[in-house]
Short mmCIF file of C-alpha atoms in Angstrom, two decimals:
data_model
loop_
_atom_site.label_atom_id
_atom_site.label_comp_id
_atom_site.label_asym_id
_atom_site.label_seq_id
_atom_site.Cartn_x
_atom_site.Cartn_y
_atom_site.Cartn_z
CA MET A 20 -16.22 19.15 3.83
CA SER A 21 -14.30 22.28 2.83
CA LEU A 22 -11.34 21.81 0.54
CA GLU A 23 -8.96 23.30 3.06
CA LYS A 24 -10.04 20.88 5.74
CA PHE A 25 -9.92 17.96 3.32
CA ILE A 26 -6.38 18.86 2.28
CA SER A 27 -5.21 19.27 5.83
CA GLU A 28 -6.46 15.78 6.60
CA ALA A 29 -5.19 14.28 3.38
CA ILE A 30 -1.65 15.60 3.51
CA SER A 31 0.50 13.87 6.09
CA PRO A 32 1.99 16.31 8.60
CA TRP A 33 5.53 15.18 7.78
CA MET A 34 5.08 16.43 4.23
CA LYS A 35 4.74 20.00 5.44
CA ASN A 36 8.29 20.13 6.71
CA GLU A 37 10.81 21.30 4.17
CA GLY A 38 13.75 19.00 3.79
CA SER A 39 16.98 19.84 2.03
CA GLU A 40 17.08 19.94 -1.79
CA SER A 41 13.30 19.81 -1.67
CA ASP A 42 12.97 21.43 -5.09
CA ILE A 43 14.15 18.16 -6.63
CA VAL A 44 14.00 15.48 -3.94
CA LEU A 45 10.41 15.39 -2.75
CA SER A 46 10.80 12.70 -0.11
CA SER A 47 13.14 10.10 1.36
CA ARG A 48 12.08 6.71 2.65
CA ILE A 49 13.78 3.99 4.68
CA ARG A 50 12.22 0.57 5.07
CA LEU A 51 13.42 -2.31 7.23
CA ALA A 52 11.98 -5.82 6.85
CA ARG A 53 11.96 -7.95 10.02
CA ASN A 54 10.49 -11.30 11.00
CA LEU A 55 9.83 -13.07 14.26
CA LYS A 56 11.79 -16.23 14.86
CA ASN A 57 9.21 -18.78 15.85
CA TYR A 58 6.36 -17.97 13.50
CA SER A 59 5.74 -18.90 9.87
CA PHE A 60 6.13 -16.01 7.47
CA PRO A 61 2.85 -14.34 6.48
CA ILE A 62 2.74 -16.08 3.07
CA ILE A 63 1.85 -19.42 4.69
CA ALA A 64 0.87 -18.41 8.23
CA THR A 65 -2.47 -19.60 9.55
CA THR A 66 -4.95 -17.02 10.79
CA GLU A 67 -4.11 -18.14 14.30
CA GLU A 68 -0.39 -17.56 13.81
CA ALA A 69 -1.00 -14.22 12.12
CA ASN A 70 -3.14 -13.20 15.06
CA LEU A 71 -0.38 -14.13 17.50
CA VAL A 72 2.07 -11.90 15.63
CA VAL A 73 -0.28 -8.93 15.83
CA LYS A 74 -0.86 -9.70 19.50
CA GLN A 75 2.87 -9.74 20.26
CA VAL A 76 3.43 -6.43 18.50
CA LYS A 77 0.42 -4.94 20.23
CA GLU A 78 1.56 -6.07 23.67
CA HIS A 79 5.07 -4.84 23.22
CA PHE A 80 3.79 -1.56 21.93
CA GLU A 81 1.37 -1.02 24.82
CA GLU A 82 3.92 -2.10 27.39
CA GLN A 83 6.56 0.43 26.54
CA LYS A 84 5.76 3.42 24.41
CA TYR A 85 8.32 4.59 21.94
CA ASP A 86 8.44 8.03 23.52
CA LYS A 87 10.37 9.82 20.85
CA TYR A 88 7.68 9.25 18.28
CA GLY A 89 4.50 8.46 20.17
CA PRO A 90 1.59 8.48 20.13
CA PHE A 91 1.03 5.66 17.68
CA GLU A 92 -2.24 4.30 16.47
CA LEU A 93 -2.82 0.66 15.56
CA LEU A 94 -5.16 0.12 12.61
CA GLU A 95 -6.26 -3.39 11.74
CA MET A 96 -7.16 -4.02 8.12
CA ASP A 97 -10.13 -6.21 9.02
CA ASP A 98 -11.76 -3.26 10.78
CA MET A 99 -11.41 -0.85 7.88
CA LYS A 100 -13.59 0.01 4.91
CA PRO A 101 -12.06 -0.50 1.43
CA ILE A 102 -12.05 3.26 0.77
CA GLU A 103 -10.21 3.98 4.03
CA LYS A 104 -7.55 1.44 3.11
CA LYS A 105 -7.26 2.87 -0.38
CA VAL A 106 -6.61 6.32 1.02
CA LEU A 107 -3.75 4.95 3.18
CA VAL A 108 -2.33 3.26 0.08
CA GLU A 109 -2.47 6.50 -1.90
CA LYS A 110 -0.65 8.27 0.93
CA HIS A 111 2.03 5.56 0.65
CA LEU A 112 1.49 4.65 4.30
CA ILE A 113 0.58 1.05 3.53
CA SER A 114 1.09 -1.17 0.50
CA PRO A 115 -1.74 -2.40 -1.73
CA GLN A 116 -0.71 -5.90 -0.65
CA LEU A 117 -1.36 -5.13 3.03
CA ALA A 118 -4.67 -3.49 2.19
CA ASP A 119 -6.09 -6.22 -0.03
CA GLU A 120 -4.30 -9.50 0.46
CA SER A 121 -2.86 -9.71 3.96
CA LYS A 122 -4.14 -12.07 6.60
CA LYS A 123 -4.67 -10.13 9.82
CA GLY A 124 -2.74 -7.20 8.39
CA ALA A 125 -2.29 -4.15 10.60
CA VAL A 126 -0.36 -0.91 10.66
CA LEU A 127 1.09 1.17 13.47
CA LEU A 128 1.03 4.84 12.48
CA SER A 129 2.74 7.72 14.24
CA SER A 130 0.66 10.86 14.64
CA ASP A 131 2.58 12.81 12.00
CA GLU A 132 2.44 9.76 9.70
CA SER A 133 6.20 9.83 9.14
CA LEU A 134 6.44 6.38 10.70
CA SER A 135 4.39 3.43 9.62
CA ILE A 136 4.99 -0.10 10.75
CA MET A 137 3.15 -2.70 8.73
CA VAL A 138 2.39 -6.00 10.45
CA ASN A 139 1.80 -9.23 8.50
CA GLU A 140 2.59 -7.82 5.09
CA GLU A 141 5.14 -9.89 3.14
CA ASP A 142 7.21 -9.94 6.33
CA HIS A 143 6.01 -9.83 9.93
CA LEU A 144 7.26 -6.28 10.34
CA ARG A 145 7.95 -3.59 7.80
CA ILE A 146 9.29 -0.50 9.52
CA GLN A 147 8.98 2.52 7.27
CA CYS A 148 10.15 6.11 7.86
CA LEU A 149 9.19 8.93 5.54
CA PHE A 150 10.95 12.28 5.49
CA SER A 151 10.42 15.29 3.26
CA GLY A 152 13.32 16.31 1.05
CA PHE A 153 16.68 14.60 1.01
CA GLN A 154 17.08 13.08 4.48
CA LEU A 155 18.19 9.48 4.07
CA ASN A 156 20.61 9.44 7.01
CA GLU A 157 18.00 10.85 9.36
CA GLY A 158 15.59 8.16 8.17
CA LEU A 159 18.10 5.40 8.78
CA VAL A 160 18.84 6.57 12.33
CA LEU A 161 15.15 6.70 13.15
CA ALA A 162 14.28 3.35 11.57
CA SER A 163 17.20 1.70 13.31
CA GLY A 164 16.04 3.12 16.64
CA ILE A 165 12.54 1.70 16.15
CA ASP A 166 14.15 -1.59 15.14
CA ASP A 167 16.15 -1.74 18.39
CA TRP A 168 13.03 -0.89 20.32
CA PHE A 169 11.17 -3.87 18.85
CA GLU A 170 14.17 -6.14 19.20
CA SER A 171 14.44 -5.41 22.91
CA LYS A 172 11.37 -7.64 23.36
CA LEU A 173 10.64 -9.62 20.22
CA HIS A 174 12.75 -12.53 18.99
CA TYR A 175 13.89 -11.73 15.49
CA ALA A 176 14.71 -14.29 12.81
CA PHE A 177 18.41 -13.57 12.38
CA ASP A 178 21.19 -15.72 10.99
CA GLU A 179 24.83 -14.99 11.59
CA LYS A 180 25.71 -15.47 7.94
CA LYS A 181 22.54 -14.44 6.16
CA GLY A 182 21.54 -11.58 8.44
CA TYR A 183 17.89 -10.65 8.95
CA LEU A 184 15.84 -13.42 7.37
CA THR A 185 13.04 -12.22 5.12
CA SER A 186 10.32 -14.03 3.27
CA CYS A 187 11.72 -12.98 -0.10
CA PRO A 188 15.47 -13.60 -0.53
CA THR A 189 15.79 -10.29 -2.40
CA ASN A 190 15.49 -8.54 0.99
CA VAL A 191 17.66 -10.81 3.10
CA GLY A 192 20.69 -9.42 4.95
CA THR A 193 19.95 -5.89 6.05
CA GLY A 194 16.28 -6.00 5.05
CA LEU A 195 16.87 -2.39 4.08
CA ARG A 196 15.29 -0.58 1.20
CA ALA A 197 16.28 3.08 0.98
CA SER A 198 14.57 5.22 -1.61
CA VAL A 199 14.07 8.81 -2.69
CA MET A 200 11.33 10.34 -4.80
CA MET A 201 12.73 12.81 -7.32
CA HIS A 202 11.13 15.31 -9.68
CA LEU A 203 13.29 15.32 -12.82
CA PRO A 204 11.40 17.25 -15.51
CA ALA A 205 14.41 18.91 -17.15
CA LEU A 206 16.26 15.61 -17.58
CA VAL A 207 13.13 14.18 -19.20
CA ILE A 208 12.56 17.20 -21.47
CA THR A 209 16.17 17.22 -22.62
CA LYS A 210 16.04 13.41 -23.09
CA GLN A 211 19.10 12.90 -20.90
CA LEU A 212 17.46 10.62 -18.37
CA ASN A 213 17.32 7.66 -20.75
CA LYS A 214 21.08 7.82 -21.03
CA ILE A 215 21.61 8.07 -17.27
CA LEU A 216 19.26 5.27 -16.24
CA PRO A 217 21.27 2.27 -17.53
CA ALA A 218 24.33 3.52 -15.65
CA ILE A 219 22.32 3.78 -12.43
CA ASN A 220 21.06 0.22 -12.85
CA GLN A 221 24.62 -1.01 -13.14
CA LEU A 222 25.35 0.39 -9.69
CA GLY A 223 22.83 -1.94 -8.08
CA LEU A 224 20.16 0.75 -7.85
CA VAL A 225 16.68 0.70 -9.35
CA VAL A 226 14.82 3.59 -10.93
CA ARG A 227 11.08 3.41 -11.29
CA GLY A 228 8.45 5.87 -12.36
CA ILE A 229 6.00 6.52 -9.59
CA TYR A 230 2.30 6.69 -10.33
CA GLY A 231 2.79 4.97 -13.63
CA GLU A 232 3.94 1.84 -15.27
CA GLY A 233 7.14 0.73 -16.85
CA SER A 234 9.27 3.50 -18.20
CA GLU A 235 6.40 5.93 -18.41
CA ALA A 236 6.63 8.03 -15.29
CA LEU A 237 3.61 10.16 -14.48
CA GLY A 238 4.50 13.70 -13.53
CA ASN A 239 8.23 13.12 -14.11
CA LEU A 240 8.45 11.60 -10.65
CA PHE A 241 10.98 8.83 -10.15
CA GLN A 242 11.81 6.58 -7.27
CA ILE A 243 15.41 5.53 -6.89
CA SER A 244 16.23 2.74 -4.49
CA ASN A 245 18.83 0.12 -3.65
CA GLN A 246 18.43 -3.41 -4.99
CA ILE A 247 21.19 -5.11 -3.03
CA THR A 248 20.48 -5.83 0.62
CA LEU A 249 23.10 -8.50 1.35
CA GLY A 250 26.85 -8.08 1.79
CA LYS A 251 26.79 -4.33 2.32
CA SER A 252 26.35 -2.44 5.56
CA GLU A 253 23.30 -0.23 6.06
CA GLU A 254 25.50 2.86 6.06
CA ASP A 255 27.16 1.89 2.77
CA ILE A 256 23.83 1.17 1.10
CA VAL A 257 22.54 4.61 2.07
CA GLU A 258 25.81 6.30 1.17
CA ASP A 259 25.89 4.74 -2.32
CA LEU A 260 22.33 5.85 -2.96
CA ARG A 261 23.10 9.33 -1.63
CA GLY A 262 26.03 9.68 -3.98
CA VAL A 263 23.97 8.86 -7.05
CA VAL A 264 21.10 11.10 -5.95
CA LEU A 265 23.51 14.01 -5.48
CA GLN A 266 24.74 13.45 -9.02
CA LEU A 267 21.19 13.41 -10.35
CA ILE A 268 20.37 16.64 -8.49
CA HIS A 269 23.41 18.22 -10.07
CA GLN A 270 22.48 16.99 -13.56
CA GLU A 271 18.87 18.10 -13.21
CA ARG A 272 19.98 21.59 -12.08
CA ALA A 273 22.36 21.82 -15.05
CA ALA A 274 19.60 20.72 -17.44
CA ARG A 275 17.24 23.34 -16.01
CA GLU A 276 19.87 26.02 -16.46
CA MET A 277 20.43 24.88 -20.03
CA LEU A 278 16.72 25.03 -20.81
CA LEU A 279 16.57 28.55 -19.45
CA GLN A 280 19.54 29.62 -21.56
CA SER A 281 18.58 27.92 -24.81
CA SER A 282 14.79 27.95 -24.90
CA LYS A 283 13.41 30.34 -22.33
CA LEU A 284 10.38 31.32 -24.41
CA LEU A 285 9.38 27.72 -25.07
CA LEU A 286 9.81 26.85 -21.43
CA GLU A 287 7.69 29.79 -20.28
CA ASP A 288 5.07 28.89 -22.85
CA ARG A 289 4.95 25.32 -21.61
CA VAL A 290 4.63 26.36 -17.96
CA TYR A 291 1.89 28.95 -18.59
CA ARG A 292 -0.07 26.68 -20.93
CA SER A 293 -0.11 23.98 -18.30
CA TYR A 294 -1.09 26.48 -15.64
CA GLY A 295 -3.91 27.68 -17.87
CA ILE A 296 -5.21 24.16 -18.39
CA LEU A 297 -5.09 23.33 -14.69
CA ALA A 298 -6.83 26.60 -13.83
CA TYR A 299 -9.66 26.25 -16.35
CA ALA A 300 -10.08 22.68 -17.59
CA ARG A 301 -13.40 20.98 -16.86
CA THR A 302 -12.17 17.41 -17.15
CA LEU A 303 -8.68 16.00 -16.58
CA GLU A 304 -7.34 12.47 -16.85
CA SER A 305 -4.78 11.54 -14.24
CA LYS A 306 -2.00 11.33 -16.84
CA GLU A 307 -2.56 14.82 -18.15
CA ALA A 308 -3.04 16.23 -14.67
CA ALA A 309 0.29 14.75 -13.60
CA GLN A 310 2.13 16.17 -16.61
CA ARG A 311 0.61 19.66 -16.18
CA LEU A 312 1.33 19.67 -12.46
CA SER A 313 4.92 18.75 -13.19
CA ASP A 314 5.23 21.67 -15.64
CA VAL A 315 3.74 24.09 -13.12
CA ARG A 316 6.04 22.86 -10.38
CA LEU A 317 9.02 23.34 -12.71
CA GLY A 318 7.79 26.88 -13.42
CA ILE A 319 7.59 27.59 -9.69
CA ASP A 320 11.06 26.17 -8.97
CA MET A 321 12.55 28.19 -11.84
CA LYS A 322 10.81 31.37 -10.68
CA ILE A 323 8.80 31.66 -13.90
CA LEU A 324 5.51 31.30 -12.04
CA LYS A 325 5.04 33.30 -8.88
CA GLY A 326 2.31 33.24 -6.30
CA VAL A 327 1.80 29.46 -6.25
CA SER A 328 3.28 27.34 -3.49
CA ALA A 329 5.81 24.72 -4.49
CA SER A 330 4.10 22.02 -2.45
CA ILE A 331 1.26 21.99 -4.97
CA LEU A 332 2.70 19.12 -7.00
CA ASN A 333 3.18 16.78 -4.04
CA GLU A 334 -0.21 17.74 -2.67
CA LEU A 335 -2.26 17.40 -5.82
CA MET A 336 -0.52 14.23 -7.03
CA ILE A 337 -1.84 12.61 -3.87
CA LEU A 338 -5.24 14.29 -3.77
CA THR A 339 -6.21 13.56 -7.36
CA GLN A 340 -5.83 9.78 -7.08
CA PRO A 341 -9.05 7.78 -7.38
CA GLY A 342 -9.37 6.91 -3.67
CA PHE A 343 -9.03 10.47 -2.49
CA LEU A 344 -11.37 11.86 -5.15
CA GLN A 345 -14.01 9.39 -4.05
CA GLN A 346 -13.48 10.13 -0.40
CA TYR A 347 -13.85 13.86 -1.10
CA ALA A 348 -16.98 13.22 -3.15
CA GLY A 349 -18.31 10.83 -0.51
CA GLU A 350 -19.38 8.30 -3.14
CA ILE A 351 -18.05 5.79 -5.66
CA LEU A 352 -17.21 7.52 -8.94
CA SER A 353 -16.87 6.25 -12.49
CA ALA A 354 -13.73 7.12 -14.45
CA ASP A 355 -15.48 10.01 -16.21
CA GLN A 356 -16.84 11.38 -12.98
CA ARG A 357 -13.36 11.17 -11.51
CA ASP A 358 -11.88 13.16 -14.39
CA GLU A 359 -14.48 15.84 -13.78
CA ARG A 360 -13.87 15.88 -10.03
CA ARG A 361 -10.15 15.93 -10.57
CA ALA A 362 -10.38 19.05 -12.74
CA ALA A 363 -12.71 20.71 -10.24
CA LEU A 364 -10.47 19.91 -7.28
CA ILE A 365 -7.38 21.30 -9.03
CA ARG A 366 -9.27 24.49 -10.00
CA GLU A 367 -10.45 24.96 -6.44
CA ARG A 368 -6.99 24.36 -5.09
CA LEU A 369 -5.44 26.95 -7.45
CA ASN A 370 -8.12 29.44 -6.44
CA LEU A 371 -7.09 28.99 -2.82
CA GLU A 372 -3.60 30.06 -3.87
CA ILE A 373 -4.89 33.17 -5.63
CA GLU A 374 -6.93 34.13 -2.58
CA LYS A 375 -3.95 33.57 -0.35
CA PHE A 376 -1.65 35.81 -2.35
CA ASN A 377 -4.10 38.66 -2.99
CA MET B 14 -17.69 -6.37 -23.86
CA LEU B 15 -17.58 -3.03 -22.08
CA CYS B 16 -15.09 -2.16 -19.33
CA HIS B 17 -16.55 -2.95 -15.90
CA GLU B 18 -14.99 0.12 -14.40
CA CYS B 19 -16.11 2.95 -16.69
CA ASN B 20 -18.80 1.05 -18.66
CA LYS B 21 -17.84 3.16 -21.65
CA ARG B 22 -14.79 1.86 -23.45
CA GLU B 23 -14.25 -1.61 -24.85
CA ALA B 24 -12.61 -3.95 -22.33
CA THR B 25 -9.25 -5.17 -23.58
CA LEU B 26 -7.87 -6.79 -20.45
CA HIS B 27 -9.62 -9.90 -19.18
CA PHE B 28 -8.51 -11.91 -16.20
CA THR B 29 -9.59 -13.85 -13.16
CA LYS B 30 -8.52 -12.73 -9.72
CA ILE B 31 -8.72 -15.12 -6.80
CA LEU B 32 -8.74 -13.40 -3.46
CA ASN B 33 -9.17 -15.43 -0.28
CA GLY B 34 -10.67 -18.25 -2.32
CA GLU B 35 -13.19 -15.95 -3.95
CA LYS B 36 -13.07 -15.92 -7.73
CA MET B 37 -13.64 -12.69 -9.61
CA GLU B 38 -13.86 -12.14 -13.36
CA ILE B 39 -12.37 -8.78 -14.23
CA HIS B 40 -12.74 -6.94 -17.51
CA LEU B 41 -11.08 -3.57 -17.96
CA CYS B 42 -10.23 -1.12 -20.71
CA ASP B 43 -6.62 0.02 -21.07
CA GLN B 44 -7.21 3.30 -19.38
CA CYS B 45 -8.98 1.97 -16.30
CA ALA B 46 -6.46 -0.83 -16.04
CA ARG B 47 -3.73 1.75 -15.88
CA GLU B 48 -5.60 3.79 -13.30
CA LYS B 49 -6.18 0.71 -11.20
CA GLY B 50 -2.55 -0.25 -11.45
CA GLU B 51 -2.83 -2.79 -8.63
CA TYR B 52 -4.73 -5.22 -10.81
CA LEU B 53 -1.96 -5.62 -13.30
CA PRO B 54 0.52 -8.36 -12.67
CA GLY B 55 3.96 -6.88 -12.43
CA SER B 56 2.93 -3.58 -10.96
CA ASN B 57 3.30 -4.25 -7.25
CA GLY B 58 6.62 -5.90 -6.82
CA PHE B 59 4.81 -9.03 -7.97
CA SER B 60 7.25 -9.20 -10.83
CA ILE B 61 10.21 -9.58 -8.51
CA HIS B 62 8.83 -12.89 -7.29
CA GLN B 63 8.19 -14.05 -10.80
CA LEU B 64 11.67 -13.04 -11.87
CA LEU B 65 13.08 -14.81 -8.87
CA SER B 66 11.28 -18.03 -9.63
CA GLY B 67 12.71 -17.67 -13.11
CA LEU B 68 16.17 -17.70 -11.60
CA LEU B 69 15.32 -20.70 -9.52
CA ASN B 70 13.82 -22.74 -12.30
CA PHE B 71 17.04 -22.13 -14.09
CA GLU B 72 18.60 -24.12 -11.30
CA GLN B 73 16.56 -27.15 -12.21
CA PRO B 74 17.94 -28.17 -15.57
CA ILE B 75 15.03 -30.08 -17.08
CA GLN B 76 11.59 -29.37 -15.75
CA ASN B 77 10.07 -32.77 -16.27
CA SER B 78 13.07 -35.00 -15.78
CA PRO B 79 12.64 -37.78 -13.22
CA SER B 80 15.24 -36.17 -10.97
CA ARG B 81 12.85 -33.31 -10.35
CA SER B 82 10.62 -35.32 -8.11
CA LEU B 83 13.66 -36.20 -6.04
CA GLN B 84 14.70 -32.57 -5.78
CA SER B 85 11.29 -31.31 -4.88
CA GLU B 86 10.98 -33.88 -2.14
CA GLN B 87 13.24 -31.80 0.02
CA GLN B 88 10.92 -30.10 2.46
CA CYS B 89 11.35 -27.64 5.28
CA LYS B 90 10.87 -29.57 8.51
CA LYS B 91 9.29 -26.65 10.27
CA CYS B 92 6.78 -25.24 7.80
CA GLY B 93 6.60 -28.03 5.23
CA MET B 94 7.45 -25.85 2.25
CA SER B 95 9.11 -27.72 -0.61
CA PHE B 96 11.75 -26.19 -2.83
CA HIS B 97 9.34 -26.44 -5.72
CA GLN B 98 6.77 -24.39 -3.83
CA PHE B 99 9.40 -21.83 -2.97
CA ALA B 100 10.51 -21.62 -6.58
CA ARG B 101 6.94 -20.90 -7.59
CA ALA B 102 6.15 -18.33 -4.90
CA GLY B 103 9.59 -16.73 -4.76
CA ARG B 104 9.15 -16.50 -1.01
CA PHE B 105 10.15 -18.67 1.91
CA GLY B 106 7.66 -19.99 4.43
CA CYS B 107 9.71 -19.54 7.61
CA ALA B 108 13.15 -18.74 8.96
CA GLU B 109 14.04 -22.44 8.98
CA CYS B 110 13.71 -22.58 5.16
CA TYR B 111 16.99 -20.68 4.90
CA LYS B 112 18.73 -23.61 6.56
CA THR B 113 16.77 -26.28 4.71
CA PHE B 114 17.53 -24.88 1.26
CA ASN B 115 20.91 -23.45 2.17
CA LEU B 116 22.80 -25.24 -0.59
CA LYS B 117 20.54 -24.06 -3.36
CA LEU B 118 20.31 -20.57 -1.93
CA ASP B 119 23.79 -19.19 -2.44
CA PRO B 120 23.91 -19.34 -6.24
CA MET B 121 20.65 -17.44 -6.36
CA LEU B 122 21.69 -14.91 -3.72
CA LYS B 123 24.83 -14.25 -5.73
CA ARG B 124 22.77 -13.32 -8.75
CA VAL B 125 20.40 -11.10 -6.84
CA HIS B 126 22.92 -9.37 -4.59
CA SER B 127 25.87 -8.77 -6.92
CA GLY B 128 27.83 -11.83 -5.85
CA ASN B 129 27.32 -11.36 -2.10
CA THR B 130 26.22 -14.24 0.12
CA VAL B 131 27.21 -13.06 3.60
CA HIS B 132 25.60 -10.37 5.74
CA ILE B 133 27.96 -7.72 7.05
CA GLY B 134 25.51 -5.13 8.32
CA LYS B 135 23.70 -4.62 11.59
CA ILE B 136 23.57 -7.34 14.25
CA PRO B 137 20.60 -7.24 16.61
CA LYS B 138 21.59 -5.96 20.04
CA ARG B 139 20.00 -8.61 22.23
CA ILE B 140 20.50 -11.84 20.28
CA GLY B 141 23.65 -10.26 18.93
CA THR B 142 25.48 -10.84 22.21
CA ASP B 143 25.02 -14.60 21.69
CA ILE B 144 26.47 -14.34 18.21
CA GLN B 145 29.46 -12.41 19.50
CA LEU B 146 29.90 -15.07 22.17
CA GLN B 147 29.80 -17.80 19.52
CA ARG B 148 32.38 -15.96 17.46
CA GLN B 149 34.63 -15.67 20.51
CA ILE B 150 34.29 -19.38 21.26
CA GLU B 151 35.19 -20.31 17.69
CA GLN B 152 38.23 -18.07 17.84
CA LEU B 153 39.41 -19.68 21.09
CA LYS B 154 38.89 -23.15 19.67
CA LYS B 155 41.17 -22.30 16.78
CA GLN B 156 43.82 -21.07 19.21
CA LEU B 157 43.38 -24.24 21.23
CA GLN B 158 44.12 -26.36 18.15
CA GLN B 159 47.27 -24.37 17.50
CA HIS B 160 48.50 -24.88 21.04
CA ILE B 161 47.79 -28.60 20.86
CA SER B 162 49.65 -28.98 17.59
CA LYS B 163 52.61 -27.20 19.17
CA GLU B 164 52.27 -29.43 22.21
CA GLU B 165 51.77 -26.45 24.53
CA PHE B 166 49.47 -28.35 26.84
CA GLU B 167 49.50 -25.94 29.74
CA GLU B 168 48.24 -23.11 27.53
CA ALA B 169 45.74 -25.46 25.92
CA ALA B 170 44.27 -26.46 29.27
CA LYS B 171 43.77 -22.82 30.19
CA LEU B 172 41.97 -22.17 26.93
CA ARG B 173 39.85 -25.29 27.33
CA ASP B 174 38.55 -24.01 30.68
CA GLU B 175 37.87 -20.61 29.18
CA ILE B 176 35.91 -22.16 26.33
CA ARG B 177 33.86 -24.27 28.73
CA ALA B 178 32.97 -21.19 30.78
CA LEU B 179 31.88 -19.29 27.67
CA GLU B 180 29.87 -22.22 26.39
CA LYS B 181 28.03 -22.39 29.69
CA LEU B 182 27.27 -18.68 29.38
CA ALA B 183 26.01 -19.14 25.84
CA GLU B 184 23.77 -22.00 26.94
CA GLN B 185 22.21 -19.90 29.67
CA SER B 186 21.43 -16.87 27.51
CA GLY B 187 20.32 -18.98 24.57
CA GLY B 188 18.04 -21.06 26.77
CA GLU B 189 15.11 -18.69 26.58
CA ASP B 190 14.37 -19.33 22.91
#
């Protein structure tokens, strides 16, 4: 398969749209957790019950198409190969839990992959909308529309006082998790992020590194999301998150400006070194690749590097994960082989850029 | 022992994974373990359930006291989940569990949701009409009490008929569940 074709299949169509503030906010996500009234939650459901849930969703979905976002495709986990599931996980379209541990797990995917509805994950339904850039309100409107569409036929588990009932009480109430993925290299370089994070946690929001563990965020990518789902309206939850994200965008821009003023040479050196490594290295671990890609993206956003598209960070962070590398190679790879493939794929991808601009 | 993933570095992480009743011994080096993040406990929101059960165990003062067996005897009538099971899994078995364990739930919800225990967000459109009806009935019943206490029996009779009509309506629409 040619690299161009592979990329076009690997990158979800929604990612190609440019959202607002897309130099810092890479994507926005809204997730609603919903359960059906008369069935056990997936954690203890029997195969028979789980099957009935899938059947209900399927019937409803075939009976009346959701025109605004059709066509959808229903993928059942039992029919998929491990590598196919892994690729969906790496595209953030399904969770590892749905892929590996669910009983009769399934996902409804819209054709542009901006909408994914997981069935029989932790809850019966997990409605997820993905948007590029900073588009939380748009996501909420869409997710709520899908929610109404399901509710017109299915009987939800809803309690007047406790709201939408979820398997885990941390989601009860609105069942809403709103999150944004942010690229914050300047706040990391200037060591300001560590001071900001505790304050964000106090506001009932959670910050996590993506593609990494604990406080170590690969590629300076962070996910910020709400923790509280009960006692606040959906609009307020989104608005509170929006406010904090706007602040972070502002702080990151200020930090970038400061870096440019105080240490332009060092910054340029860092960007070009990383570009050089990505363009010529023969083996790259995922951690180093993520860091170098972050540097290059920063260089592009700050107009230090020209002739490379800004989408390269989002694209290559997804493409260089183990599942994708193995799918591209068409075989199972050891860690060393993956590092080699990763370096080769990044080199090839950068060459495509050079060809495009010459 | 060498890492099962790369077969190169020394394995430092050893654990057993049980998936659908199938037992797997897993040995990984640090690097592969990090790459395969999903194997590590705590990486996939797993930790939230553990943390939650921590909060719940806090509710039970002494783990092995005789009163525990009494407490854990409370079981959800619909799905059979006991509070003890819930505390361990951090997840409920069905919608009914929320009613079954209602009393123990609020202190925990307060901790998780910044002191909140009542939903004020979206109400589903279809079943929502029933809830609005119920709210209306409750309101009228309060008014009815006021009229009775003021001995305004004519007004009270009017309200009583209104309430009966609404209750009939609620019964009809709620009948399908």
